[in-house]
Amino acid sequence: MSDCIFCKIVRGELPATKVYEDADTFAFLTIQPTNTGHTLVIPKVHAANVFEATPELWGKVQETVRKVASAVEKGVAADGVNINSNNREHAGQQVDHIHIHIIPRFKNDGLTLFPHHDRREDEGEPVAAKIRAAL
Ligand code: 5GP
Ligand code: ZN
């Protein structure tokens, strides 16, 4: 994709602070970290989101995530990591090229995760049935 900023990073047309690269994937620091060491893992081939990913592409990205997550944790002496992917605009996706966030976490870093509630009855089996039917 000629206009995609992450494709431009892969092609070397935009600078990036690289942490890892292999034949299929690329990992680099985000310019707006949640915590220091916040890393993005992307496929080199353009696909907008999880819904466009082939099993093979997704598998390669996730294997790089697995590898790089350990290095991020060790590299910045974190106490854990969050691994997250935003898919589509209303899920917070700002760049339409698959990217997985690896966010280092530190004891008492003050960040809170998504809010949640105790599951209501109508959010149980009827919802699972709809999801199963969509598989
Ligand atoms: P999203 O909101 O789509 O899940 O995440 C987009 C991520 O890409 C954010 O972490 C944002 O800071 C990062 N980002 C956007 N533009 C650039 C860029 O030009 N270079 C780098 N390194 N990160 C970028
Ligand atoms: Zn792209």
mmCIF file of C-alpha atoms and ligand atoms in Angstrom:
data_model
loop_
_atom_site.group_PDB
_atom_site.id
_atom_site.type_symbol
_atom_site.label_atom_id
_atom_site.label_comp_id
_atom_site.label_asym_id
_atom_site.label_seq_id
_atom_site.Cartn_x
_atom_site.Cartn_y
_atom_site.Cartn_z
ATOM 1 C CA MET A 1 0.000 0.000 0.000
ATOM 2 C CA SER A 2 1.705 3.175 -1.165
ATOM 3 C CA ASP A 3 0.147 5.529 1.426
ATOM 4 C CA CYS A 4 0.370 3.262 4.462
ATOM 5 C CA ILE A 5 2.848 4.633 7.009
ATOM 6 C CA PHE A 6 3.791 1.176 8.301
ATOM 7 C CA CYS A 7 4.410 -0.052 4.742
ATOM 8 C CA LYS A 8 6.637 3.007 4.320
ATOM 9 C CA ILE A 9 8.542 2.031 7.458
ATOM 10 C CA VAL A 10 8.994 -1.510 6.092
ATOM 11 C CA ARG A 11 10.296 -0.079 2.785
ATOM 12 C CA GLY A 12 12.676 2.263 4.635
ATOM 13 C CA GLU A 13 10.882 5.366 3.328
ATOM 14 C CA LEU A 14 10.077 6.516 6.875
ATOM 15 C CA PRO A 15 12.460 6.188 9.819
ATOM 16 C CA ALA A 16 11.736 3.762 12.647
ATOM 17 C CA THR A 17 13.560 2.685 15.777
ATOM 18 C CA LYS A 18 13.935 -0.982 14.921
ATOM 19 C CA VAL A 19 14.191 -3.688 17.558
ATOM 20 C CA TYR A 20 13.770 -6.798 15.383
ATOM 21 C CA GLU A 21 13.327 -7.858 11.772
ATOM 22 C CA ASP A 22 13.005 -11.143 9.918
ATOM 23 C CA ALA A 23 11.794 -12.115 6.458
ATOM 24 C CA ASP A 24 8.115 -11.594 7.272
ATOM 25 C CA THR A 25 7.866 -9.297 10.281
ATOM 26 C CA PHE A 26 9.257 -6.062 11.714
ATOM 27 C CA ALA A 27 9.244 -4.710 15.275
ATOM 28 C CA PHE A 28 9.926 -1.103 16.272
ATOM 29 C CA LEU A 29 9.284 1.395 19.049
ATOM 30 C CA THR A 30 6.090 3.408 18.885
ATOM 31 C CA ILE A 31 6.450 7.187 18.824
ATOM 32 C CA GLN A 32 3.788 7.471 21.550
ATOM 33 C CA PRO A 33 4.668 4.897 24.197
ATOM 34 C CA THR A 34 2.324 3.980 27.014
ATOM 35 C CA ASN A 35 5.465 2.996 28.936
ATOM 36 C CA THR A 36 9.119 3.158 27.881
ATOM 37 C CA GLY A 37 9.896 0.237 25.571
ATOM 38 C CA HIS A 38 6.374 0.064 24.062
ATOM 39 C CA THR A 39 6.962 -1.901 20.869
ATOM 40 C CA LEU A 40 4.860 -2.600 17.782
ATOM 41 C CA VAL A 41 5.105 -5.827 15.774
ATOM 42 C CA ILE A 42 3.873 -5.717 12.178
ATOM 43 C CA PRO A 43 3.840 -8.013 9.160
ATOM 44 C CA LYS A 44 5.902 -6.761 6.222
ATOM 45 C CA VAL A 45 3.038 -7.521 3.867
ATOM 46 C CA HIS A 46 0.133 -5.104 4.130
ATOM 47 C CA ALA A 47 -3.069 -6.344 5.747
ATOM 48 C CA ALA A 48 -5.355 -3.885 7.513
ATOM 49 C CA ASN A 49 -6.415 -5.872 10.535
ATOM 50 C CA VAL A 50 -6.982 -9.337 11.997
ATOM 51 C CA PHE A 51 -9.975 -9.804 9.706
ATOM 52 C CA GLU A 52 -7.724 -9.552 6.638
ATOM 53 C CA ALA A 53 -4.930 -11.733 7.988
ATOM 54 C CA THR A 54 -4.264 -15.191 6.633
ATOM 55 C CA PRO A 55 -3.579 -17.880 9.254
ATOM 56 C CA GLU A 56 0.016 -18.021 8.045
ATOM 57 C CA LEU A 57 0.563 -14.269 8.317
ATOM 58 C CA TRP A 58 -1.077 -14.084 11.746
ATOM 59 C CA GLY A 59 1.010 -17.000 12.954
ATOM 60 C CA LYS A 60 4.233 -15.340 11.854
ATOM 61 C CA VAL A 61 3.302 -12.083 13.558
ATOM 62 C CA GLN A 62 2.398 -13.878 16.780
ATOM 63 C CA GLU A 63 5.664 -15.818 16.793
ATOM 64 C CA THR A 64 7.551 -12.535 16.534
ATOM 65 C CA VAL A 65 5.375 -11.135 19.326
ATOM 66 C CA ARG A 66 6.306 -14.123 21.497
ATOM 67 C CA LYS A 67 9.999 -13.626 20.820
ATOM 68 C CA VAL A 68 10.064 -9.857 21.164
ATOM 69 C CA ALA A 69 7.850 -9.792 24.284
ATOM 70 C CA SER A 70 10.573 -11.572 26.260
ATOM 71 C CA ALA A 71 13.198 -9.163 24.972
ATOM 72 C CA VAL A 72 11.058 -6.131 25.796
ATOM 73 C CA GLU A 73 10.467 -7.389 29.331
ATOM 74 C CA LYS A 74 14.144 -8.123 29.900
ATOM 75 C CA GLY A 75 15.406 -5.077 27.997
ATOM 76 C CA VAL A 76 13.550 -2.505 30.061
ATOM 77 C CA ALA A 77 13.464 -4.610 33.264
ATOM 78 C CA ALA A 78 9.674 -4.693 33.235
ATOM 79 C CA ASP A 79 7.515 -6.713 35.610
ATOM 80 C CA GLY A 80 5.258 -7.964 32.815
ATOM 81 C CA VAL A 81 3.818 -7.000 29.444
ATOM 82 C CA ASN A 82 0.410 -6.369 27.937
ATOM 83 C CA ILE A 83 -0.082 -7.643 24.383
ATOM 84 C CA ASN A 84 -2.865 -5.878 22.525
ATOM 85 C CA SER A 85 -4.193 -5.318 19.033
ATOM 86 C CA ASN A 86 -6.810 -2.722 18.096
ATOM 87 C CA ASN A 87 -8.904 -3.739 15.094
ATOM 88 C CA ARG A 88 -11.080 -1.193 13.264
ATOM 89 C CA GLU A 89 -11.696 2.443 14.058
ATOM 90 C CA HIS A 90 -14.127 1.976 16.921
ATOM 91 C CA ALA A 91 -11.735 -0.386 18.651
ATOM 92 C CA GLY A 92 -9.135 2.389 18.652
ATOM 93 C CA GLN A 93 -7.199 1.417 15.524
ATOM 94 C CA GLN A 94 -5.461 4.474 14.099
ATOM 95 C CA VAL A 95 -3.113 2.826 11.600
ATOM 96 C CA ASP A 96 -4.780 0.389 9.206
ATOM 97 C CA HIS A 97 -1.865 -2.042 8.976
ATOM 98 C CA ILE A 98 -1.854 -4.951 11.442
ATOM 99 C CA HIS A 99 0.181 -4.126 14.516
ATOM 100 C CA ILE A 100 0.447 -5.793 17.880
ATOM 101 C CA HIS A 101 1.328 -3.618 20.858
ATOM 102 C CA ILE A 102 3.796 -5.019 23.393
ATOM 103 C CA ILE A 103 3.496 -2.727 26.399
ATOM 104 C CA PRO A 104 5.947 -3.172 29.265
ATOM 105 C CA ARG A 105 4.299 -3.009 32.666
ATOM 106 C CA PHE A 106 5.852 -2.079 35.979
ATOM 107 C CA LYS A 107 4.723 -2.661 39.504
ATOM 108 C CA ASN A 108 2.715 0.389 40.579
ATOM 109 C CA ASP A 109 2.891 1.995 37.117
ATOM 110 C CA GLY A 110 -0.610 3.293 37.750
ATOM 111 C CA LEU A 111 -2.114 2.108 34.456
ATOM 112 C CA THR A 112 -5.546 0.567 34.518
ATOM 113 C CA LEU A 113 -6.814 -1.977 32.017
ATOM 114 C CA PHE A 114 -10.222 -2.018 30.365
ATOM 115 C CA PRO A 115 -13.128 -1.550 32.752
ATOM 116 C CA HIS A 116 -15.270 -4.655 33.233
ATOM 117 C CA HIS A 117 -18.408 -5.800 34.990
ATOM 118 C CA ASP A 118 -19.784 -9.042 36.375
ATOM 119 C CA ARG A 119 -21.370 -10.929 33.463
ATOM 120 C CA ARG A 120 -25.158 -10.651 33.325
ATOM 121 C CA GLU A 121 -27.238 -13.738 32.577
ATOM 122 C CA ASP A 122 -28.115 -12.485 29.083
ATOM 123 C CA GLU A 123 -24.403 -12.098 28.339
ATOM 124 C CA GLY A 124 -23.676 -15.796 28.855
ATOM 125 C CA GLU A 125 -24.876 -18.742 26.789
ATOM 126 C CA PRO A 126 -26.991 -16.703 24.303
ATOM 127 C CA VAL A 127 -23.942 -14.656 23.383
ATOM 128 C CA ALA A 128 -21.669 -17.707 23.165
ATOM 129 C CA ALA A 129 -24.255 -19.319 20.851
ATOM 130 C CA LYS A 130 -24.164 -16.304 18.503
ATOM 131 C CA ILE A 131 -20.383 -16.361 18.388
ATOM 132 C CA ARG A 132 -20.292 -20.134 17.781
ATOM 133 C CA ALA A 133 -22.806 -19.697 14.955
ATOM 134 C CA ALA A 134 -20.544 -17.108 13.324
ATOM 135 C CA LEU A 135 -17.495 -19.390 13.273
HETATM 136 P P1 5GP B 1 -3.316 1.987 17.125
HETATM 137 O O1 5GP B 1 -3.964 3.146 17.813
HETATM 138 O O2 5GP B 1 -3.631 1.962 15.640
HETATM 139 O O3 5GP B 1 -3.575 0.669 17.794
HETATM 140 O O4 5GP B 1 -1.760 2.198 17.276
HETATM 141 C C1 5GP B 1 -1.001 2.950 16.381
HETATM 142 C C2 5GP B 1 0.392 3.024 16.957
HETATM 143 O O5 5GP B 1 1.275 3.466 15.957
HETATM 144 C C3 5GP B 1 0.504 4.002 18.131
HETATM 145 O O6 5GP B 1 1.324 3.402 19.141
HETATM 146 C C4 5GP B 1 1.216 5.192 17.490
HETATM 147 O O7 5GP B 1 1.963 5.923 18.409
HETATM 148 C C5 5GP B 1 2.085 4.481 16.494
HETATM 149 N N1 5GP B 1 2.540 5.295 15.365
HETATM 150 C C6 5GP B 1 1.776 6.071 14.556
HETATM 151 N N2 5GP B 1 2.549 6.641 13.601
HETATM 152 C C7 5GP B 1 3.814 6.211 13.827
HETATM 153 C C8 5GP B 1 5.062 6.455 13.162
HETATM 154 O O8 5GP B 1 5.166 7.172 12.177
HETATM 155 N N3 5GP B 1 6.149 5.829 13.690
HETATM 156 C C9 5GP B 1 6.074 5.014 14.781
HETATM 157 N N4 5GP B 1 7.218 4.442 15.215
HETATM 158 N N5 5GP B 1 4.928 4.766 15.421
HETATM 159 C C10 5GP B 1 3.808 5.348 14.950
HETATM 160 ZN ZN ZN B 2 0.665 -1.166 5.215
#
